[in-house]
Coordinates of C-alpha atoms in Angstrom, one line a residue:
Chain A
X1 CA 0.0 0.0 0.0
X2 CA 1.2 3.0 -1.1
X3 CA 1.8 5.8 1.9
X4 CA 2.7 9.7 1.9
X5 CA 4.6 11.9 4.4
X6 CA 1.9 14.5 5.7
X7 CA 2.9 17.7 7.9
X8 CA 2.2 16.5 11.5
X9 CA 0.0 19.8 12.2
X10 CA -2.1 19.0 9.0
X11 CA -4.0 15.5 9.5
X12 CA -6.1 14.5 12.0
X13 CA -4.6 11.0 12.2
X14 CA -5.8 10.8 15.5
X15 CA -9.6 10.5 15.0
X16 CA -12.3 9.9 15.1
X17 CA -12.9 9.9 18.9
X18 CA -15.8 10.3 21.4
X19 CA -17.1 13.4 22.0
X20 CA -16.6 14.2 26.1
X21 CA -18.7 16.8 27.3
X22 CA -16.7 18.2 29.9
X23 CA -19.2 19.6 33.1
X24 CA -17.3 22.7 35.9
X25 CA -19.3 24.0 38.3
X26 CA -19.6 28.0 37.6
X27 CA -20.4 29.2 41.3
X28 CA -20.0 32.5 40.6
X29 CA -22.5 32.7 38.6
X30 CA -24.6 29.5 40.2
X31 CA -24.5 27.1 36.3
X32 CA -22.4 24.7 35.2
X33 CA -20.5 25.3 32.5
X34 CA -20.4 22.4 29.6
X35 CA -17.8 22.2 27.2
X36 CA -17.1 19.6 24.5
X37 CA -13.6 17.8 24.3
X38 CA -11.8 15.0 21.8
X39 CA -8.5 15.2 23.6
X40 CA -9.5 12.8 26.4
X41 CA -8.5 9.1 28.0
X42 CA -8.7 7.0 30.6
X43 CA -5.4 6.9 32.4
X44 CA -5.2 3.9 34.8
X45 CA -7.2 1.1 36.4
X46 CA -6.4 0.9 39.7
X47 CA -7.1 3.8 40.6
X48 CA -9.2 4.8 38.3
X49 CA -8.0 8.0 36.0
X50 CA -9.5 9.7 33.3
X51 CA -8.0 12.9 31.7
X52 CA -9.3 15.5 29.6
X53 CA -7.4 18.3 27.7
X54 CA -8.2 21.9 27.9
X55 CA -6.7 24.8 27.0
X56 CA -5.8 27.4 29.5
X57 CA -7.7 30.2 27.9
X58 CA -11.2 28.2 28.5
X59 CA -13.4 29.3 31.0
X60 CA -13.7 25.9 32.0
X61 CA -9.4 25.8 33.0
X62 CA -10.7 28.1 34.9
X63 CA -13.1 26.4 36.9
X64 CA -11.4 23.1 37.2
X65 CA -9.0 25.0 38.4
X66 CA -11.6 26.8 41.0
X67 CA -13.7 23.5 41.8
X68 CA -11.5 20.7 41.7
X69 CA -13.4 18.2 40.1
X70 CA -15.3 18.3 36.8
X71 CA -18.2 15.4 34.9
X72 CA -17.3 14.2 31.7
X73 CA -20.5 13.3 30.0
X74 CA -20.5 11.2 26.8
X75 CA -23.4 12.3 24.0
X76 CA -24.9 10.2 21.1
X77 CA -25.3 10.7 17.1
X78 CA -28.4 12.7 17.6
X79 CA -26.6 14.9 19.6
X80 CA -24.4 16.7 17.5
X81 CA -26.0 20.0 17.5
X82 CA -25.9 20.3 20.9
X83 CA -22.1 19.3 21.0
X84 CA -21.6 22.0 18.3
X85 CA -23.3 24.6 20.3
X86 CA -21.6 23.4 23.6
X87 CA -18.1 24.8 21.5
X88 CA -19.7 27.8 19.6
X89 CA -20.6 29.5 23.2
X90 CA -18.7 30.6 25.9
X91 CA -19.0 30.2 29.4
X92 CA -17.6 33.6 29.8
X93 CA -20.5 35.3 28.2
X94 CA -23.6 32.6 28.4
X95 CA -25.0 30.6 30.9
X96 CA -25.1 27.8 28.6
X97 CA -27.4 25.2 30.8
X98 CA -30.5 28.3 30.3
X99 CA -29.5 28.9 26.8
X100 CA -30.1 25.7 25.6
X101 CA -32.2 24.3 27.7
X102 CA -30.2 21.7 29.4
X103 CA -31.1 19.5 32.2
X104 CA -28.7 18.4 34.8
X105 CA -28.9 14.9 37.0
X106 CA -27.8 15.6 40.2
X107 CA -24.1 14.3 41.3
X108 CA -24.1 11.2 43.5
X109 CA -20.0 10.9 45.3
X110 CA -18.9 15.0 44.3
X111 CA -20.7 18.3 43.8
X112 CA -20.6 19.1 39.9
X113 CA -24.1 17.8 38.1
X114 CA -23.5 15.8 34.8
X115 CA -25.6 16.4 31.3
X116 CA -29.0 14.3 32.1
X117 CA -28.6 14.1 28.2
X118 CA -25.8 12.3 27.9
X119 CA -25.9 8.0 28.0
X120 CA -23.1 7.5 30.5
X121 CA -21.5 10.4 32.7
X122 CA -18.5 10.1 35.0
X123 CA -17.7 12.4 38.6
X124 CA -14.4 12.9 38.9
X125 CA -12.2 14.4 41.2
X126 CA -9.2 16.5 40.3
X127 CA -5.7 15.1 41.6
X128 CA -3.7 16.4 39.5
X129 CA -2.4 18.4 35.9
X130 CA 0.0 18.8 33.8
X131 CA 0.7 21.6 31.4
X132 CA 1.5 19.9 28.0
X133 CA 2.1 22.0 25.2
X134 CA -0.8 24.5 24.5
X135 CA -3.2 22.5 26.9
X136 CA -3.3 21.5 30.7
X137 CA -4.3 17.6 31.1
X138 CA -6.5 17.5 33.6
X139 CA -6.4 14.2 35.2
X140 CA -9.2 13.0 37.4
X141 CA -9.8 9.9 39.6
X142 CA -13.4 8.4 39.0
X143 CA -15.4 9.0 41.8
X144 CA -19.0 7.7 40.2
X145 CA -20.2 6.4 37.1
X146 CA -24.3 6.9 36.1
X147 CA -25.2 5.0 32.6
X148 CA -28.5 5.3 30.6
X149 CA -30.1 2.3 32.2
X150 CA -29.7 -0.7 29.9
X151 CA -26.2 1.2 27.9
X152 CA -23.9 -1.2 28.6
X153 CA -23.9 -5.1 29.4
X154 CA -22.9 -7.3 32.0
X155 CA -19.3 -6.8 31.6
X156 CA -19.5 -3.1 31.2
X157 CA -19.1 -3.1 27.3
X158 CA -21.4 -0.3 25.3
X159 CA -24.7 -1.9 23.9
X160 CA -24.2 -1.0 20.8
X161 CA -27.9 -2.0 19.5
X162 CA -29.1 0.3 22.3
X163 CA -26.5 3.8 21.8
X164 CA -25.0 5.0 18.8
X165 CA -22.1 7.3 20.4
X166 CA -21.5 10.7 19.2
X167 CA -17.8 10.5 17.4
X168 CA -15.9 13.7 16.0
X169 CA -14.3 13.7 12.9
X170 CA -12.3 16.6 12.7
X171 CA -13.1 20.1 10.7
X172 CA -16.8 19.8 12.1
X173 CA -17.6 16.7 11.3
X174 CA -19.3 14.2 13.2
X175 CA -19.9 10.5 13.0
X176 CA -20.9 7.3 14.6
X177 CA -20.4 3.4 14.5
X178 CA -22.2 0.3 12.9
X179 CA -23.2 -1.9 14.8
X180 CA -23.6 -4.5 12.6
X181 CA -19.6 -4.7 12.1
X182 CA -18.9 -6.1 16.3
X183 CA -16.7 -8.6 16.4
X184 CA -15.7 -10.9 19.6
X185 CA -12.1 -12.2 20.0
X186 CA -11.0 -14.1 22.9
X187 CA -9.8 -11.6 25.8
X188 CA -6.1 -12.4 26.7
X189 CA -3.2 -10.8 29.1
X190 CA -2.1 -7.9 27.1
X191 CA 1.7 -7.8 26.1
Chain B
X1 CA -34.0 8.9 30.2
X2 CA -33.6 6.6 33.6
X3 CA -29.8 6.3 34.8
X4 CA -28.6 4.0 37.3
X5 CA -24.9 3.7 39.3
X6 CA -22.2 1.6 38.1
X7 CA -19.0 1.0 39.6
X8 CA -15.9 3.0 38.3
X9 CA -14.1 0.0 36.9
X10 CA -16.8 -1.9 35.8
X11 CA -18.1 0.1 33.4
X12 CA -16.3 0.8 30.1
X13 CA -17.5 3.9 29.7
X14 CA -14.5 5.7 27.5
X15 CA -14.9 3.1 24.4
X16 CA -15.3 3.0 21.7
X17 CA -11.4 4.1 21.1
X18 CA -9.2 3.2 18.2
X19 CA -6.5 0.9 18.5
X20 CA -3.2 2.5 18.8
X21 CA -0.5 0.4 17.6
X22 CA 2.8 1.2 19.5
X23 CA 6.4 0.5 18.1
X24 CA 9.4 0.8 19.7
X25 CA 12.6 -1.0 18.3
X26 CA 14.2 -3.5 20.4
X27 CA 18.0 -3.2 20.1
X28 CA 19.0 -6.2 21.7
X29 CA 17.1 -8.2 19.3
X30 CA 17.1 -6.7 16.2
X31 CA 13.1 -6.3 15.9
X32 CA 10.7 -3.7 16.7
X33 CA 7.9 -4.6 19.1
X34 CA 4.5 -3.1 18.3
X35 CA 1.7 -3.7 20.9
X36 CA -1.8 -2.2 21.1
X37 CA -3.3 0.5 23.3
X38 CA -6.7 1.9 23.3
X39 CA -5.5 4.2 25.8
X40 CA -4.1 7.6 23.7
X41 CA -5.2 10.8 22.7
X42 CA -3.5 13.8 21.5
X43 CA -2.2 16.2 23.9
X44 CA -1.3 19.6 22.1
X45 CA -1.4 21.4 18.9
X46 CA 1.8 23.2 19.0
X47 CA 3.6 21.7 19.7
X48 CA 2.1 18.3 18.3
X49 CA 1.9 16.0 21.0
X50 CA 0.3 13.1 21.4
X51 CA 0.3 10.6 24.4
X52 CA -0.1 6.6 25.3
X53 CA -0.2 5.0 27.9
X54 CA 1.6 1.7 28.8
X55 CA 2.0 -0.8 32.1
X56 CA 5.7 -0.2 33.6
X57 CA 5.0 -4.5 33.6
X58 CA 5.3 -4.2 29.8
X59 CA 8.3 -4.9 27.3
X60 CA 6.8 -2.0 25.5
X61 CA 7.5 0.5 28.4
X62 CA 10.9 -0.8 29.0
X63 CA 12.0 -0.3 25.3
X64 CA 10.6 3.1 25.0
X65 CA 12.9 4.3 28.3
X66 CA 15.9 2.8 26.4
X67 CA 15.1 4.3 22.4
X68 CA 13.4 7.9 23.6
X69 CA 11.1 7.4 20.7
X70 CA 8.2 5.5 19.9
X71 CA 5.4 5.2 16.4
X72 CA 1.9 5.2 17.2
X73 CA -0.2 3.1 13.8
X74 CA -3.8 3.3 13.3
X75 CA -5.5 -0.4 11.9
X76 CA -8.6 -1.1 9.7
X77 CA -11.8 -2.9 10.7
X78 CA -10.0 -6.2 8.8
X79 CA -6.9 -5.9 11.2
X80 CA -8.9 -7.2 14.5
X81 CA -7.6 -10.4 14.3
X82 CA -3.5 -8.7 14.4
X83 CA -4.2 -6.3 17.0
X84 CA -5.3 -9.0 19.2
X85 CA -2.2 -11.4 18.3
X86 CA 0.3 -8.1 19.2
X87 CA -1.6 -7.8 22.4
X88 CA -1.4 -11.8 22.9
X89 CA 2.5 -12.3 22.3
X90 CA 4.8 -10.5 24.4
X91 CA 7.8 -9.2 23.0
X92 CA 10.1 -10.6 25.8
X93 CA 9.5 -13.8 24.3
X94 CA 8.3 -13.2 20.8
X95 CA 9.8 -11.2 18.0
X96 CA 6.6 -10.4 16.6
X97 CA 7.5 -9.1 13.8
X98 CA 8.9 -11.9 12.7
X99 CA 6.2 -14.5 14.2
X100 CA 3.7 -12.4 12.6
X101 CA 5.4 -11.2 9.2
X102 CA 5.0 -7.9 9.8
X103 CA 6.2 -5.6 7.1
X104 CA 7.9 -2.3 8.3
X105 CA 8.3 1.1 6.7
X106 CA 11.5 2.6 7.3
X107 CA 11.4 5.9 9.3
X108 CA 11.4 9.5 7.9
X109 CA 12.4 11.7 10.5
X110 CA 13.6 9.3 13.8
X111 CA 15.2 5.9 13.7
X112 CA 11.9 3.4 14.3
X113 CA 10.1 1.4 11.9
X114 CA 6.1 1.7 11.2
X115 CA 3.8 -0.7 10.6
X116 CA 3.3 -0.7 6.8
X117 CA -0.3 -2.2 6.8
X118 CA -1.2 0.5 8.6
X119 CA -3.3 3.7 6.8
X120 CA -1.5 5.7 9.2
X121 CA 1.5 6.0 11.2
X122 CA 3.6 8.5 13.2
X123 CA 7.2 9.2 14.2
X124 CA 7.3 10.3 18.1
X125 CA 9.9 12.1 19.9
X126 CA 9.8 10.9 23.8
X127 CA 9.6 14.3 25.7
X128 CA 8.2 13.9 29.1
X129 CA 6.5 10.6 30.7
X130 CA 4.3 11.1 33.9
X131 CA 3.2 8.0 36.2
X132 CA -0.3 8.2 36.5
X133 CA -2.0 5.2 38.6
X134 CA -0.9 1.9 37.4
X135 CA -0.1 3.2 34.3
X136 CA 2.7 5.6 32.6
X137 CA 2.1 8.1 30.1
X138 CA 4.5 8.6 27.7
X139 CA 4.4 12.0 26.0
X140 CA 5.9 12.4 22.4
X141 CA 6.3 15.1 19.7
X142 CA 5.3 14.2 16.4
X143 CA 7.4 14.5 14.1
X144 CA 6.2 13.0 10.9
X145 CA 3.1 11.5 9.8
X146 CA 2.7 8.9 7.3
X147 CA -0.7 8.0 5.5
X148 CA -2.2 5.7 3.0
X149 CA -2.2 7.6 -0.2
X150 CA -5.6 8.7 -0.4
X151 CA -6.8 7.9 3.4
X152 CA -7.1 11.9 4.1
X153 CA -9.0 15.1 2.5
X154 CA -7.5 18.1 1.7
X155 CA -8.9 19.4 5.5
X156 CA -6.6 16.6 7.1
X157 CA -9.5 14.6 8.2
X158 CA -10.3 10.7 7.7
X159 CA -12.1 9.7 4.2
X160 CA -14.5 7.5 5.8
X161 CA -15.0 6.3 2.3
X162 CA -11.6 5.2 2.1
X163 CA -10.7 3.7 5.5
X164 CA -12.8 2.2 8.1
X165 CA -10.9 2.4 11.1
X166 CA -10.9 -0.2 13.6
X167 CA -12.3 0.7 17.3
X168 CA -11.9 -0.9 20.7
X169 CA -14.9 -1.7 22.6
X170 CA -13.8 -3.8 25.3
X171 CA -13.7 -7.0 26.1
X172 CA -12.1 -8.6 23.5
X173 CA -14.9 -6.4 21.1
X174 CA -14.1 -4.7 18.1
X175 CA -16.1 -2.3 15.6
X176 CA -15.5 0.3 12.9
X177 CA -17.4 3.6 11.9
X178 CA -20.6 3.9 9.9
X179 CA -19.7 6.4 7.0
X180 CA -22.9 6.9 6.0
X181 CA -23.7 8.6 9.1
X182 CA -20.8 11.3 8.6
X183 CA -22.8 14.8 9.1
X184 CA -20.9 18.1 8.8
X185 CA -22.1 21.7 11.0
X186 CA -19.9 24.9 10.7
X187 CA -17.0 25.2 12.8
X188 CA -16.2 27.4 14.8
X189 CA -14.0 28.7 17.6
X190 CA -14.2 26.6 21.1
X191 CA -15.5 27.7 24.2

């Protein structure tokens, strides 16, 4: 197969990914900001550590910064709009849970609501960051996990005949998977 | 929509994720070891970073102390059945490349091989690593990308037409994209 050198800043060789709507309490002004991420992972197991990108001229640095925790809150295929919106706005200027309408689900271990939208949402408390390149990770240990009720299966994997998760593209594009293409190999010790 | 509470780490609530093939040449041996992560995300625009986690229990991780560099390659949906051998075999006992006949494709910009089959590779520069849980993430620079002729637009993003990527579910589960749900809004600046 026949490849090409492409300028590292000019393809997106890193997606598609799930969009992660990323949830800071904005006391101040008594909302929660919500804004939408690709640059995010789980960390470690044991304990259990998810990170999510941002760059320090967000409101939301701001806040995480402020709060100490933050939700990430995971969206599907029919909700690209609001992801779209979630980045168009910013917290600075717009209360963005009144704008559009959002409703919140209470948080159950921390104090920062998640997106009652969303078909899984994760609390997670703030133990540390690190300022990589133009963003701080934020890394968070997972305090509580509330799923869509039926989302995933008895081991924990996504239903996928029950959610179609929101994916970004790049350049404003969105996209989700086919279910139809799951396959199952035997789980071993990885390498 | 009803939610319920799941334990932190039972619930895989981060996947779908693509598989991240790691390289890292193995001096002593002669080979390159390439294992898979679903754990990775890009970490900064400028400069281009992009991060992976690996176990410190892992050949992986003790090659990439030793080279300072690593290649991060992106599978199709027909390359399940490899990612699960790499993650089967460890490179402590197995030179995979070999065992598997792997083809490489020499390096542009650093000294370690990619994996030819797949539609996209790149060149990492070690530049920081931070131990985070039970896992270490390793932080490199790209330095040069390499793609399947044809596998990107003009913008830099994925021709889902082209290539369907393959995606980690858990579990031993794997799926790709559904291209025909691609759907493009107007970008604009983040919040």
């Amino acid at each position: 197969m026949e490849r090409e050198s492409v300028a590292p800043g000019a393809c997106y060789f890193y997606y598609p990914r799930l969009v992660c709507v990323v949830g800071v309490r904005d006391e101040a002004r008594g909302t929660v900001n919500f804004a939408p991420v690709a640059w995010a992972s789980p960390l470690s197991s044991d304990p259990p550590l998810f990170g999510v990108c941002l760059s320090p001229s967000t409101h939301s640095h701001h806040l995480v910064l402020r709060t100490g925790e933050f939700t990430v809150n995971f969206l599907d295929r029919t909700q690209a709009e609001l992801a779209q919106s979630l980045g168009r706005l910013s917290g600075r200027d717009v209360d963005k849970v009144a704008a559009l309408g959002l409703l919140l689900e209470p948080p159950e271990s921390l104090e920062t609501p998640s997106l009652a939208v969303a078909y899984v949402s994760a609390e997670c408390l703030l133990r540390e960051r690190h300022h990589l390149g133009d963003q701080t990770l934020f890394v968070g240990e997972v305090q509580a996990v509330h799923a869509r009720t039926g989302a995933f299966d008895h081991e924990g994997v996504l239903r996928t005949d029950v959610v179609s998760p929101l994916l970004y593209l790049g350049s404003g594009r969105y996209v989700t998977i086919d279910a139809t293409t799951v396959t199952r190999l035997p789980v071993e010790a990885p390498a």
